[in-house]
Coordinates of C-alpha atoms in Angstrom, one line a residue:
Chain A
M906 CA 30.7 24.5 -26.2
P907 CA 32.5 21.2 -27.3
T908 CA 30.5 18.1 -28.2
V909 CA 29.9 15.4 -25.7
S910 CA 31.3 12.8 -27.4
R911 CA 32.4 10.0 -24.9
V912 CA 29.5 8.9 -22.3
A913 CA 29.7 6.3 -19.8
V914 CA 26.4 4.8 -18.0
C915 CA 27.1 2.9 -14.8
G916 CA 24.9 0.8 -13.0
G917 CA 25.4 -1.5 -9.9
T918 CA 27.7 1.0 -7.9
H919 CA 25.4 -0.1 -5.3
G920 CA 24.9 -3.9 -5.8
N921 CA 21.3 -4.2 -4.5
E922 CA 19.9 -1.0 -6.3
L923 CA 18.3 -3.2 -9.2
A924 CA 16.9 -1.0 -11.7
G925 CA 20.2 0.5 -12.8
I926 CA 21.8 -3.4 -12.7
Y927 CA 19.0 -4.8 -15.0
L928 CA 19.4 -1.6 -17.2
V929 CA 23.2 -1.9 -17.7
R930 CA 22.7 -6.0 -18.3
E931 CA 20.1 -4.8 -20.9
M932 CA 22.4 -2.3 -22.4
L933 CA 25.3 -4.7 -22.5
K934 CA 23.3 -7.3 -24.3
K935 CA 23.1 -4.7 -27.3
R936 CA 26.4 -4.8 -29.1
A937 CA 27.5 -1.7 -30.6
D938 CA 27.8 -1.7 -34.5
G939 CA 30.0 1.5 -34.9
T940 CA 27.2 3.6 -36.4
E941 CA 26.2 5.3 -32.9
P942 CA 26.8 9.1 -33.1
V943 CA 27.9 8.9 -29.3
S944 CA 30.3 6.5 -28.0
V945 CA 28.7 4.9 -24.9
V946 CA 30.5 2.8 -22.4
T947 CA 28.4 0.9 -20.3
V948 CA 29.7 -0.5 -16.9
M949 CA 28.7 -2.8 -14.0
S950 CA 30.5 -0.6 -11.3
N951 CA 30.6 -3.1 -8.2
P952 CA 30.2 -6.6 -9.8
R953 CA 30.9 -8.5 -6.5
A954 CA 28.2 -6.4 -4.7
A955 CA 25.7 -7.1 -7.6
Q956 CA 26.3 -10.8 -7.6
L957 CA 25.6 -10.9 -3.8
C958 CA 22.9 -8.5 -4.2
V959 CA 24.3 -6.0 -1.3
R960 CA 25.0 -2.5 -1.3
Y961 CA 28.9 -3.0 -0.8
V962 CA 31.2 -5.8 -0.1
E963 CA 33.5 -3.9 2.3
T964 CA 32.9 -0.4 2.0
D965 CA 30.7 1.8 0.1
L966 CA 32.1 2.2 -3.4
N967 CA 30.3 5.3 -4.0
R968 CA 32.5 7.2 -1.3
C969 CA 35.7 6.2 -2.7
F970 CA 36.1 8.8 -5.4
T971 CA 37.8 11.7 -3.5
R972 CA 41.2 12.6 -4.7
A973 CA 43.0 11.2 -1.3
A974 CA 41.0 7.7 -2.1
L975 CA 41.9 7.7 -5.9
S976 CA 45.6 8.4 -5.2
A977 CA 46.0 6.3 -2.2
P978 CA 48.5 3.3 -2.5
V979 CA 46.3 -0.1 -2.7
S980 CA 47.5 -3.8 -2.3
E981 CA 45.6 -7.2 -2.4
T982 CA 44.9 -6.6 1.0
S983 CA 43.0 -3.4 0.6
P984 CA 39.2 -3.1 0.7
Y985 CA 37.7 -4.4 -2.6
E986 CA 35.9 -1.0 -3.3
M987 CA 39.1 1.0 -2.9
I988 CA 40.8 -1.4 -5.6
R989 CA 37.8 -1.2 -7.8
S990 CA 37.4 2.9 -7.6
Q991 CA 40.7 3.1 -8.9
E992 CA 40.0 0.8 -11.9
L993 CA 37.0 2.7 -12.6
N994 CA 38.9 5.8 -12.5
A995 CA 41.4 4.5 -14.9
L996 CA 38.8 3.2 -17.1
L997 CA 36.6 6.3 -17.1
G998 CA 39.0 9.3 -15.8
P999 CA 41.4 9.9 -14.6
K1000 CA 39.3 12.4 -12.7
A1001 CA 40.1 16.0 -13.3
S1002 CA 41.9 15.1 -16.5
A1003 CA 41.3 15.7 -20.3
Q1004 CA 41.3 11.7 -20.9
A1005 CA 38.1 11.7 -18.7
V1006 CA 34.7 10.8 -20.2
D1007 CA 32.7 13.7 -21.3
L1008 CA 29.8 12.8 -19.3
L1009 CA 29.4 10.1 -16.8
C1010 CA 25.5 9.0 -15.6
D1011 CA 25.7 6.9 -12.4
L1012 CA 22.3 5.0 -11.8
H1013 CA 20.9 4.5 -8.5
N1014 CA 17.9 3.6 -6.5
T1015 CA 16.7 4.8 -3.2
T1016 CA 14.0 3.8 -0.7
A1017 CA 12.8 7.3 -0.4
N1018 CA 10.0 8.9 -2.3
T1019 CA 12.2 11.2 -4.4
G1020 CA 10.9 10.7 -8.0
L1021 CA 13.9 11.0 -10.5
C1022 CA 16.5 13.2 -9.3
L1023 CA 19.9 14.3 -11.4
I1024 CA 22.5 14.6 -8.3
T1025 CA 25.5 16.7 -9.1
Y1026 CA 28.2 18.9 -7.5
S1027 CA 27.5 21.8 -9.8
D1028 CA 24.8 24.3 -9.9
R1029 CA 26.2 26.0 -13.2
D1030 CA 27.0 22.9 -15.3
W1031 CA 24.9 23.9 -18.4
I1032 CA 25.1 20.5 -19.8
C1033 CA 23.7 19.0 -16.7
L1034 CA 21.0 21.6 -16.0
H1035 CA 19.8 21.3 -19.9
I1036 CA 19.6 17.5 -19.6
C1037 CA 17.7 18.1 -16.3
K1038 CA 15.4 20.6 -18.3
H1039 CA 14.9 18.1 -21.3
L1040 CA 13.9 15.2 -18.9
Q1041 CA 11.3 17.4 -17.3
R1042 CA 10.0 18.3 -20.2
E1043 CA 9.5 15.0 -21.7
M1044 CA 8.8 12.9 -18.9
A1045 CA 5.1 12.9 -18.3
S1046 CA 4.4 11.0 -15.2
T1047 CA 7.8 11.2 -13.2
P1048 CA 8.8 14.4 -11.1
V1049 CA 12.5 15.3 -12.1
R1050 CA 14.6 17.4 -9.8
Y1051 CA 17.9 18.9 -9.8
V1052 CA 20.1 18.2 -6.6
H1053 CA 23.1 19.8 -5.8
F1054 CA 25.8 19.0 -3.2
D1055 CA 28.2 22.2 -2.9
I1056 CA 31.4 20.3 -2.5
P1057 CA 34.6 21.0 -4.3
L1058 CA 35.9 18.6 -6.9
N1059 CA 38.7 17.1 -4.8
E1060 CA 36.4 16.3 -1.9
A1061 CA 33.7 15.2 -4.4
Y1062 CA 33.5 11.2 -3.3
S1063 CA 31.0 9.8 -5.8
L1064 CA 31.6 7.9 -9.1
D1065 CA 29.8 10.6 -10.9
S1066 CA 32.6 13.1 -10.1
V1067 CA 35.0 11.3 -12.4
G1068 CA 33.7 12.4 -15.7
K1069 CA 34.1 16.1 -17.1
H1070 CA 30.4 16.3 -16.4
G1071 CA 28.4 13.8 -14.4
F1072 CA 25.5 13.3 -12.3
A1073 CA 23.9 10.2 -10.3
M1074 CA 20.6 9.5 -11.7
E1075 CA 18.7 8.5 -8.6
I1076 CA 15.0 7.1 -8.8
G1077 CA 12.8 6.2 -5.7
P1078 CA 11.1 4.7 -4.2
Q1079 CA 12.3 1.2 -4.6
P1080 CA 13.3 -1.3 -1.9
H1081 CA 16.9 -2.5 -2.2
G1082 CA 16.7 -6.0 -3.7
V1083 CA 13.8 -5.3 -5.7
V1084 CA 12.9 -4.0 -9.3
R1085 CA 9.8 -2.5 -9.7
S1086 CA 8.9 -2.3 -13.5
V1087 CA 7.5 1.5 -13.1
I1088 CA 10.7 2.5 -11.9
F1089 CA 12.8 0.3 -14.4
S1090 CA 10.9 2.1 -17.1
A1091 CA 11.3 5.4 -15.7
M1092 CA 15.2 4.8 -15.6
Q1093 CA 15.2 3.4 -19.0
E1094 CA 13.5 6.6 -20.3
G1095 CA 15.6 8.9 -18.6
V1096 CA 18.6 7.4 -19.8
Q1097 CA 17.4 7.4 -23.4
L1098 CA 16.1 11.0 -23.2
M1099 CA 19.6 11.9 -21.8
M1100 CA 21.2 10.1 -25.2
D1101 CA 18.8 11.8 -27.3
W1102 CA 19.6 15.4 -25.9
I1103 CA 23.2 14.5 -26.4
C1104 CA 22.8 13.6 -29.9
Q1105 CA 20.7 16.7 -30.7
F1106 CA 23.3 18.8 -28.9
N1107 CA 26.1 17.2 -30.8
S1108 CA 24.4 17.9 -34.1
G1109 CA 24.3 21.8 -33.4
T1110 CA 20.5 21.6 -32.1
L1111 CA 19.7 25.1 -30.2
F1112 CA 18.3 24.4 -26.7
E1113 CA 16.6 27.4 -25.4
G1114 CA 17.6 29.1 -22.2
G1115 CA 15.4 29.5 -19.2
W1116 CA 15.4 28.4 -15.5
V1117 CA 15.6 25.3 -13.3
D1118 CA 14.8 25.0 -9.6
V1119 CA 17.8 23.9 -8.1
Y1120 CA 17.9 22.1 -4.4
T1121 CA 21.0 22.5 -2.7
M1122 CA 21.8 20.4 0.0
V1123 CA 22.2 22.5 3.6
K1124 CA 22.2 19.6 6.2
N1125 CA 21.5 16.2 7.2
I1126 CA 19.3 15.4 10.4
D1127 CA 20.0 12.0 12.2
Y1128 CA 17.4 9.9 14.1
P1129 CA 17.1 10.8 17.9
R1130 CA 19.0 8.0 19.6
D1131 CA 19.4 6.7 23.2
S1132 CA 22.6 8.4 24.7
E1133 CA 23.8 5.4 25.9
T1134 CA 23.1 2.8 23.3
H1135 CA 22.7 4.9 20.7
V1136 CA 19.9 2.9 19.4
I1137 CA 17.3 5.0 17.6
T1138 CA 14.3 6.0 19.5
A1139 CA 11.8 7.2 16.9
A1140 CA 10.7 6.6 13.3
V1141 CA 10.0 9.3 10.5
H1142 CA 6.8 11.1 11.5
P1143 CA 3.9 9.6 9.1
N1144 CA 3.4 13.2 8.4
L1145 CA 6.6 13.4 6.9
Q1146 CA 7.3 9.9 5.5
D1147 CA 7.1 10.1 1.7
R1148 CA 6.9 13.5 1.5
D1149 CA 10.4 14.2 -0.2
F1150 CA 10.6 17.9 -1.7
C1151 CA 7.6 19.0 0.2
L1152 CA 8.5 22.1 2.1
L1153 CA 9.4 21.6 5.9
H1154 CA 8.4 24.4 8.2
P1155 CA 9.9 25.1 11.6
G1156 CA 7.2 23.3 14.1
D1157 CA 6.4 20.6 11.3
P1158 CA 6.5 16.9 13.1
M1159 CA 9.5 15.1 11.8
F1160 CA 9.8 12.0 14.1
L1161 CA 7.1 9.9 16.0
C1162 CA 9.1 8.5 19.0
F1163 CA 8.1 5.1 20.2
S1164 CA 7.0 6.5 23.6
G1165 CA 4.3 8.3 21.6
E1166 CA 6.1 12.0 21.7
T1167 CA 6.3 13.9 18.3
L1168 CA 9.5 15.7 17.5
R1169 CA 9.1 18.7 15.4
Y1170 CA 11.6 20.6 13.3
R1171 CA 13.5 23.1 15.3
G1172 CA 15.2 25.0 12.5
K1173 CA 14.6 28.8 11.9
E1174 CA 14.4 28.3 7.9
A1175 CA 11.8 26.4 5.8
L1176 CA 13.9 23.8 4.0
Y1177 CA 13.2 21.0 1.3
P1178 CA 13.7 17.5 3.0
F1179 CA 14.7 14.7 0.7
F1180 CA 16.1 11.1 0.9
I1181 CA 13.6 10.6 3.8
N1182 CA 14.0 7.5 5.4
E1183 CA 16.7 6.0 2.9
G1184 CA 17.4 2.5 4.1
A1185 CA 21.1 2.8 3.6
Y1186 CA 21.6 5.8 5.4
Y1187 CA 20.7 4.5 9.1
E1188 CA 24.3 3.4 9.2
K1189 CA 25.5 6.8 8.2
G1190 CA 23.4 8.8 10.7
V1191 CA 21.1 10.2 8.1
A1192 CA 17.4 10.0 8.5
L1193 CA 16.7 12.8 6.1
S1194 CA 18.7 15.6 4.1
L1195 CA 17.5 19.0 4.2
A1196 CA 18.2 21.5 1.0
R1197 CA 17.3 25.2 -0.1
K1198 CA 15.7 25.9 -3.4
R1199 CA 16.6 28.4 -5.9
R1200 CA 15.9 29.3 -9.5
V1201 CA 19.1 29.1 -11.5
Q1202 CA 18.9 30.8 -15.2
I1203 CA 20.5 28.5 -17.9
P1204 CA 21.6 30.3 -21.2
S1205 CA 20.8 28.7 -24.4
V1206 CA 23.2 26.5 -26.0
L1207 CA 23.9 24.8 -29.3
Chain B
M1325 CA -28.7 -29.8 21.5
S1326 CA -27.1 -27.6 24.4
S1327 CA -24.4 -25.2 22.9
R1328 CA -22.4 -26.5 26.1
T1329 CA -21.3 -29.9 24.7
N1330 CA -19.8 -27.9 21.4
V1331 CA -17.3 -25.9 23.6
S1332 CA -13.6 -27.3 23.0
C1333 CA -11.8 -26.8 26.5
L1334 CA -8.1 -26.3 25.5
H1335 CA -5.1 -25.8 28.3
E1336 CA -4.4 -22.4 29.6
A1337 CA -1.5 -20.5 27.5
K1338 CA 0.9 -19.8 30.1
R1339 CA 4.2 -19.3 28.2
V1340 CA 4.2 -16.8 25.2
A1341 CA 7.2 -15.7 23.3
I1342 CA 7.6 -12.9 21.0
F1343 CA 10.3 -13.3 18.3
G1344 CA 11.9 -10.3 16.3
G1345 CA 14.9 -10.4 14.2
T1346 CA 14.2 -14.0 12.6
H1347 CA 15.5 -12.2 9.5
G1348 CA 18.0 -9.5 10.4
N1349 CA 16.7 -6.8 8.3
E1350 CA 13.0 -6.8 8.9
M1351 CA 12.9 -3.8 11.4
S1352 CA 9.5 -3.7 12.8
G1353 CA 10.0 -7.0 15.0
I1354 CA 13.6 -6.0 15.7
T1355 CA 12.5 -2.4 17.0
L1356 CA 9.6 -3.9 19.2
V1357 CA 11.6 -6.7 20.6
N1358 CA 14.3 -4.6 21.7
M1359 CA 12.0 -1.9 23.1
W1360 CA 10.2 -4.7 25.1
K1361 CA 13.6 -5.9 26.4
Q1362 CA 14.1 -2.8 27.8
N1363 CA 10.8 -1.9 29.3
S1364 CA 8.3 -4.8 29.2
A1365 CA 5.5 -2.9 30.8
E1366 CA 3.4 -2.6 27.5
I1367 CA 3.3 -6.4 27.1
E1368 CA 2.8 -7.6 30.6
R1369 CA -0.3 -9.4 31.3
N1370 CA -1.7 -11.0 34.5
G1371 CA -0.7 -14.9 34.7
L1372 CA 1.3 -14.8 31.7
L1373 CA 4.8 -15.4 31.2
I1374 CA 5.9 -13.2 28.0
K1375 CA 9.4 -13.5 26.7
P1376 CA 10.6 -11.1 23.7
F1377 CA 13.6 -12.4 22.0
I1378 CA 15.7 -11.7 19.2
S1379 CA 16.2 -14.9 17.3
N1380 CA 18.8 -14.3 15.0
P1381 CA 21.3 -11.8 16.7
K1382 CA 24.3 -12.2 14.4
A1383 CA 22.0 -11.3 11.3
V1384 CA 20.3 -8.3 13.1
K1385 CA 23.9 -6.8 13.9
K1386 CA 24.7 -6.9 10.2
C1387 CA 21.2 -6.1 9.3
T1388 CA 21.3 -8.8 6.8
R1389 CA 18.4 -11.5 6.2
Y1390 CA 20.6 -14.5 7.6
I1391 CA 24.3 -15.3 7.8
D1392 CA 24.6 -19.0 6.5
T1393 CA 21.1 -20.1 5.9
D1394 CA 17.5 -18.7 6.3
L1395 CA 16.8 -19.4 10.1
N1396 CA 12.9 -19.6 8.9
R1397 CA 13.6 -22.5 7.0
A1398 CA 16.0 -24.3 9.4
F1399 CA 13.7 -26.1 11.8
T1400 CA 13.5 -29.3 10.1
P1401 CA 13.8 -32.5 12.0
E1402 CA 17.1 -33.3 10.6
N1403 CA 18.5 -29.9 11.9
L1404 CA 17.2 -30.1 15.2
S1405 CA 18.6 -33.5 15.6
A1406 CA 22.0 -33.0 14.1
P1407 CA 24.7 -33.6 16.7
D1408 CA 26.7 -30.7 18.2
V1409 CA 29.6 -30.6 16.3
E1410 CA 32.0 -27.9 14.6
G1411 CA 31.3 -26.4 11.4
L1412 CA 27.4 -26.4 11.8
L1413 CA 26.0 -23.4 9.9
Y1414 CA 25.1 -20.6 12.3
E1415 CA 21.5 -20.7 11.9
V1416 CA 21.2 -24.5 12.2
Q1417 CA 23.0 -24.2 15.6
R1418 CA 21.0 -21.1 16.4
A1419 CA 17.6 -23.4 15.5
K1420 CA 18.9 -26.0 18.1
E1421 CA 19.5 -23.6 20.6
I1422 CA 15.9 -22.0 20.2
N1423 CA 14.6 -25.5 20.1
R1424 CA 16.2 -26.3 23.5
M1425 CA 15.0 -23.0 24.9
F1426 CA 11.4 -22.7 23.6
G1427 CA 10.4 -26.2 22.7
P1428 CA 11.3 -29.2 22.1
K1429 CA 8.9 -28.8 18.9
G1430 CA 6.2 -31.5 19.4
S1431 CA 6.5 -31.9 23.0
S1432 CA 4.3 -31.1 26.0
D1433 CA 7.1 -28.7 27.2
A1434 CA 7.1 -26.4 24.2
Y1435 CA 6.0 -22.9 24.7
D1436 CA 2.3 -22.2 24.2
V1437 CA 2.5 -19.4 21.8
I1438 CA 5.1 -18.0 19.7
F1439 CA 4.2 -14.8 17.8
D1440 CA 7.2 -14.2 15.0
L1441 CA 7.5 -10.8 13.7
H1442 CA 8.3 -10.2 10.1
N1443 CA 8.1 -7.5 7.4
T1444 CA 7.9 -7.7 3.6
T1445 CA 8.4 -5.5 0.8
S1446 CA 5.2 -6.7 -0.8
N1447 CA 1.7 -4.6 -0.3
M1448 CA 0.5 -7.1 1.9
G1449 CA -0.8 -4.9 4.6
S1450 CA -1.2 -6.6 8.0
T1451 CA -1.2 -10.5 7.6
L1452 CA -1.5 -13.3 10.1
I1453 CA -0.2 -16.5 8.9
L1454 CA -1.4 -19.9 10.0
E1455 CA 0.0 -23.2 9.6
S1456 CA -3.0 -25.4 10.5
S1457 CA -6.6 -25.1 9.7
T1458 CA -7.6 -27.0 12.9
D1459 CA -5.8 -25.3 15.3
L1460 CA -8.8 -23.8 17.3
F1461 CA -6.7 -21.6 19.7
N1462 CA -5.0 -19.8 16.7
L1463 CA -8.4 -19.6 14.5
Q1464 CA -10.1 -17.8 17.6
M1465 CA -7.2 -15.5 18.2
V1466 CA -7.1 -14.6 14.8
H1467 CA -10.6 -13.9 14.6
Y1468 CA -10.5 -11.8 17.6
I1469 CA -7.5 -9.7 16.4
K1470 CA -9.3 -9.1 13.0
K1471 CA -12.4 -7.9 14.9
A1472 CA -10.3 -5.7 17.1
M1473 CA -8.3 -4.1 14.4
A1474 CA -11.2 -3.3 12.3
P1475 CA -11.7 -1.1 10.0
H1476 CA -8.1 -1.9 9.5
T1477 CA -8.0 -5.0 7.6
C1478 CA -5.9 -8.0 8.7
S1479 CA -5.5 -10.6 6.0
V1480 CA -4.9 -14.2 7.1
L1481 CA -2.9 -16.6 5.0
L1482 CA -2.8 -20.3 5.8
N1483 CA 0.2 -22.5 4.7
E1484 CA -0.8 -25.9 5.1
H1485 CA 0.6 -27.2 1.8
P1486 CA 2.3 -30.5 2.1
Q1487 CA 5.1 -29.3 -0.4
L1488 CA 5.1 -25.7 0.2
K1489 CA 5.0 -25.6 3.9
Y1490 CA 8.3 -24.8 5.6
S1491 CA 9.7 -25.5 9.1
T1492 CA 9.5 -22.0 10.4
T1493 CA 11.1 -20.4 13.8
R1494 CA 7.8 -20.3 15.4
S1495 CA 6.9 -24.0 14.8
V1496 CA 8.5 -25.0 18.1
A1497 CA 5.5 -23.6 19.8
K1498 CA 2.3 -25.2 20.1
H1499 CA 0.3 -22.6 18.5
P1500 CA 2.5 -20.6 16.3
I1501 CA 1.7 -17.3 14.6
G1502 CA 3.3 -15.4 12.0
L1503 CA 2.7 -11.5 11.8
E1504 CA 3.7 -10.2 8.4
V1505 CA 3.3 -6.4 7.9
G1506 CA 4.3 -4.3 4.6
P1507 CA 5.1 -3.0 2.5
Q1508 CA 8.4 -1.8 4.0
P1509 CA 11.7 -2.1 2.4
Q1510 CA 14.6 -4.2 4.1
G1511 CA 16.5 -2.0 6.6
V1512 CA 14.0 0.5 7.1
L1513 CA 11.5 1.5 10.0
R1514 CA 8.2 2.9 8.8
S1515 CA 6.2 4.3 11.7
N1516 CA 3.1 3.0 10.1
V1517 CA 4.1 -0.4 9.8
F1518 CA 5.8 -0.4 13.2
E1519 CA 2.6 0.7 15.0
S1520 CA 0.2 -1.7 13.0
M1521 CA 2.4 -4.5 14.2
R1522 CA 2.6 -3.0 18.0
T1523 CA -1.3 -3.0 18.0
I1524 CA -1.8 -6.5 16.7
L1525 CA 0.4 -7.8 19.4
K1526 CA -1.7 -5.7 22.0
H1527 CA -4.8 -7.4 20.8
A1528 CA -3.3 -10.9 20.5
L1529 CA -2.0 -10.5 24.3
D1530 CA -5.6 -9.2 25.4
F1531 CA -6.9 -12.2 23.9
I1532 CA -4.7 -14.8 25.7
E1533 CA -5.4 -12.8 28.8
F1534 CA -9.2 -13.1 28.4
F1535 CA -9.0 -16.8 27.4
N1536 CA -6.6 -17.5 30.5
S1537 CA -9.2 -15.9 32.7
G1538 CA -12.0 -18.3 31.8
V1539 CA -13.8 -16.3 29.1
E1540 CA -15.6 -18.4 26.4
F1541 CA -15.2 -17.6 22.7
P1542 CA -18.2 -18.3 20.8
P1543 CA -18.1 -20.5 17.4
C1544 CA -16.7 -18.4 14.6
T1545 CA -15.6 -18.6 11.1
V1546 CA -12.3 -17.1 9.5
D1547 CA -11.8 -15.9 6.1
V1548 CA -8.4 -17.2 5.1
F1549 CA -6.2 -17.1 2.0
R1550 CA -4.7 -20.8 1.2
V1551 CA -1.2 -21.2 -0.1
Q1552 CA -1.6 -22.9 -3.6
E1553 CA 1.3 -22.4 -5.6
R1554 CA 4.6 -20.5 -6.2
M1555 CA 5.3 -18.6 -9.5
D1556 CA 8.7 -18.0 -10.6
Y1557 CA 10.0 -14.9 -12.7
P1558 CA 10.6 -16.1 -16.4
R1559 CA 14.1 -16.9 -16.6
D1560 CA 16.6 -17.1 -19.6
T1561 CA 18.7 -20.6 -20.0
N1562 CA 21.4 -19.0 -17.8
G1563 CA 18.7 -18.6 -15.0
N1564 CA 18.8 -14.9 -15.1
I1565 CA 15.5 -13.1 -14.9
T1566 CA 13.8 -11.8 -18.0
A1567 CA 10.9 -10.1 -17.0
M1568 CA 9.6 -7.7 -13.8
V1569 CA 6.1 -8.1 -12.2
H1570 CA 3.8 -6.2 -14.4
P1571 CA 2.7 -2.6 -13.1
H1572 CA -1.0 -4.0 -13.0
L1573 CA -0.1 -6.9 -10.7
Q1574 CA 2.5 -4.8 -8.7
D1575 CA 1.0 -3.9 -5.3
C1576 CA -2.1 -6.1 -5.9
D1577 CA -1.8 -8.6 -3.3
W1578 CA -5.0 -10.3 -2.2
E1579 CA -6.9 -9.1 -5.4
P1580 CA -7.9 -11.6 -7.9
L1581 CA -5.9 -12.5 -10.8
N1582 CA -7.9 -14.0 -13.6
R1583 CA -7.0 -15.7 -17.0
G1584 CA -5.8 -13.3 -19.4
D1585 CA -4.6 -10.7 -16.9
P1586 CA -1.0 -9.0 -17.1
M1587 CA 1.3 -11.1 -14.9
F1588 CA 5.0 -10.1 -16.1
L1589 CA 6.5 -7.3 -18.2
T1590 CA 9.8 -8.2 -20.1
F1591 CA 12.7 -5.9 -20.0
D1592 CA 11.9 -5.1 -23.6
G1593 CA 8.5 -4.2 -23.1
R1594 CA 6.5 -7.4 -23.8
T1595 CA 3.6 -8.2 -21.4
I1596 CA 3.1 -11.9 -20.3
L1597 CA -0.4 -12.9 -19.1
Y1598 CA -1.5 -15.3 -16.5
E1599 CA -2.8 -18.4 -18.0
G1600 CA -4.0 -20.4 -15.2
A1601 CA -7.8 -22.0 -15.6
N1602 CA -9.1 -20.6 -12.1
T1603 CA -8.9 -17.3 -10.4
V1604 CA -6.3 -16.9 -7.7
Y1605 CA -5.3 -14.4 -5.4
P1606 CA -1.7 -13.6 -5.3
T1607 CA 0.2 -12.6 -2.4
F1608 CA 4.1 -12.0 -1.6
I1609 CA 4.1 -10.0 -4.8
N1610 CA 7.9 -8.9 -5.6
E1611 CA 9.2 -9.8 -2.1
A1612 CA 13.1 -9.0 -2.3
A1613 CA 13.9 -11.9 -0.4
Y1614 CA 12.2 -14.5 -2.5
Y1615 CA 14.2 -13.5 -5.9
E1616 CA 16.7 -16.2 -4.9
K1617 CA 14.1 -18.5 -3.8
Q1618 CA 12.4 -18.3 -7.2
Q1619 CA 9.3 -16.9 -6.2
A1620 CA 7.8 -14.0 -8.0
F1621 CA 4.6 -14.4 -6.3
T1622 CA 2.2 -17.0 -4.4
T1623 CA -1.2 -17.8 -5.6
T1624 CA -3.8 -18.8 -2.8
C1625 CA -7.4 -19.6 -3.0
R1626 CA -10.2 -18.1 -0.7
E1627 CA -11.8 -20.3 1.9
I1628 CA -13.7 -20.1 5.1
L1629 CA -12.6 -21.9 8.1
S1630 CA -15.0 -22.8 11.1
A1631 CA -13.7 -22.8 14.7
N1632 CA -15.8 -24.3 17.6
A1633 CA -16.4 -22.5 20.7
I1634 CA -13.6 -22.3 23.0
R1635 CA -12.8 -21.9 26.9
K1636 CA -9.9 -22.8 29.2
A1637 CA -10.1 -26.4 30.7
F1638 CA -10.9 -26.4 34.2
K1639 CA -8.2 -28.0 36.2

C-alpha cells in the first residue's frame, strides 16, 4: 500500500461544534518546522459559521460535497456554503482525483451519546478500519466505533469524501455551542493516535489483521408529528435516550408522547440506534438512525 | 402572641401567564406552551385566568436564542419607555408589546404571576429563580413546589445582586418566577426535562388555586443560593478563551467549590485552581449562551430565607 503522505484535519465544518474548532485553532498555533514525517494541513472549514457559533450560515456545508454540488456553477449570489465547498474541494481535492489529500479527518460533535465514531462511506477501506482498530486499542475510557453509510462516492455529500481516504471523527455527547473538556481531550487524543498510526504505517510497521465491528446505516426514524401542523408530538423515550448502540428490539419503547402514550419500535429486525436526539436533525426529520452490525475481517498491512 | 397577627394578607392572584420561548432554542417551554395553547385542559384552574404565551416567536421560528438582542435582558426602563420608531431592535419592540399586554411593569394593572420557562446546558437540575428575598407569595409558592416535588430536588437561585441583576421578561409581573431546567442542549427536547418542567408548573398552579380559595400557608423557610459573582473563562490578549471548565467542576452545579479546587483546564493541559477565600456554590457551569456574556459559571452562597404565614386578603 502507498504511504499516507498528505493528511488534512478539518474543524468547524459546523460552526457550533466546538471541540473541533478549538482543536484546529490550537493546531494552527503550532507552526510546522518542516521536520514532520507527514504533511498535515489544518483547516477551519466554515469560518463564518464558526465566528457566529451557528451550524451554518445559509445551508449545511456538510451536504455540499456531492459531485453535482461541486460542479454546479456558483456566483457571488450563491449560498456561502456552496461557494465554500468548492473552495475546500480545490484546496483538499479535487474529489476522486489523484491530487486529493491521502486522508481527510473531519472533526464533529453531536448532542447524542455516541462516544467516538469514525463515520465513512466504505466498509473495506483498510486504512480507515486499521485506524479505528488502533484507536479502540489505545483509548481506554472512550468507546470507539466504525459507522458506515453505504452511499456511492458521487452521491457522498460530506467533506470527508473529498480525500482519497476519509472519515468524520464524531464525538458526543456535547451540546452545540459548548466545549466539554472531556470531549476536547478525547478528540485531541483521537487525532494524535491517528497521526501516530499514519507515521508507523509510513515507516513500514506491520499492523496485524483482525476484525472490526462495522455499523452500517439502514434507515432513519422521524418523530411522530401532527398531520396538519407537522409539529412533533413526542420526545425520544427515556428508555431510549442516551442508549446509542444498544440493540433496539421490536416492541422496545421509542417515543413518549406528550399525551402520555408510549410508541414502540415496529420494525421486524433488531437494529442498533445511533444519533439519538441530535439537535441539528430535527429540521432534517430524523429522531434517530438505525444500523445493522457485522464483523469485518481486515488484512494485516504494512 | 396569637399566630393570627403574623399572617400576611395578600391580594388574590387572578391573572397568571406562562411564557415559553423567551429564548427561541430552549425547547421544553416552547413545546409546553404550544401544547397548552392548543389544549389548555391541563393548566385550567378554578377562578384563574391562565395565559400560555410564546414571548419571542421570531426566535422560536429560527430555533435561535434571539434575533437582535437577548429578550431576557431587554426589559430595562430605557427600553420600555423608548418611543415607537422605525429601526427599533426586534426584541426591544417585543419587550414594549409584552409590557403593554402583561404590565405595565410596576403598576397595579400588571399580571399577578408570570412563569418564564427556560432550559440550560448546565447540570442545574430543576431550578426556581427568584428576584426578591422579600416576596412572601413567591417564597411560599417555591416552598410548596419543593415539598411537592420531593424527593426530586428543586434548587432555588436568588438573583438580587444590585449589579448582576437583570431586566427579565417575567419582571413585568408582580410575582415573577423563572423555571430553569437542565441539562439540555439548545434545540433539543429531552423527555425527562420536559416532564419535570410540566410537573413543576402543575404544582405551582395548584398552589395558586389553593391560595385563592383561602387556604392559609404557615410560616416557612426556604434554602436558597444567592448570586455572588460571575467568573469568566481565562482569555488571551485577543479575547479568545484559553481554557475549558475543568472536568472536576463540569456538571457539579450546586456543589461546594473550595480554595485550591480545580476550576479550568487550559487547552495545553494545565490546571487553574479556584483561589477565592471562601467556599462558594457554582451554578450555570458551562452554559452555552453565556460564552458571549463572559460567564463560565456564577458563584453563589447559601442562605435561609424566612417567610411569614400568608393568606388571601378578605375583600
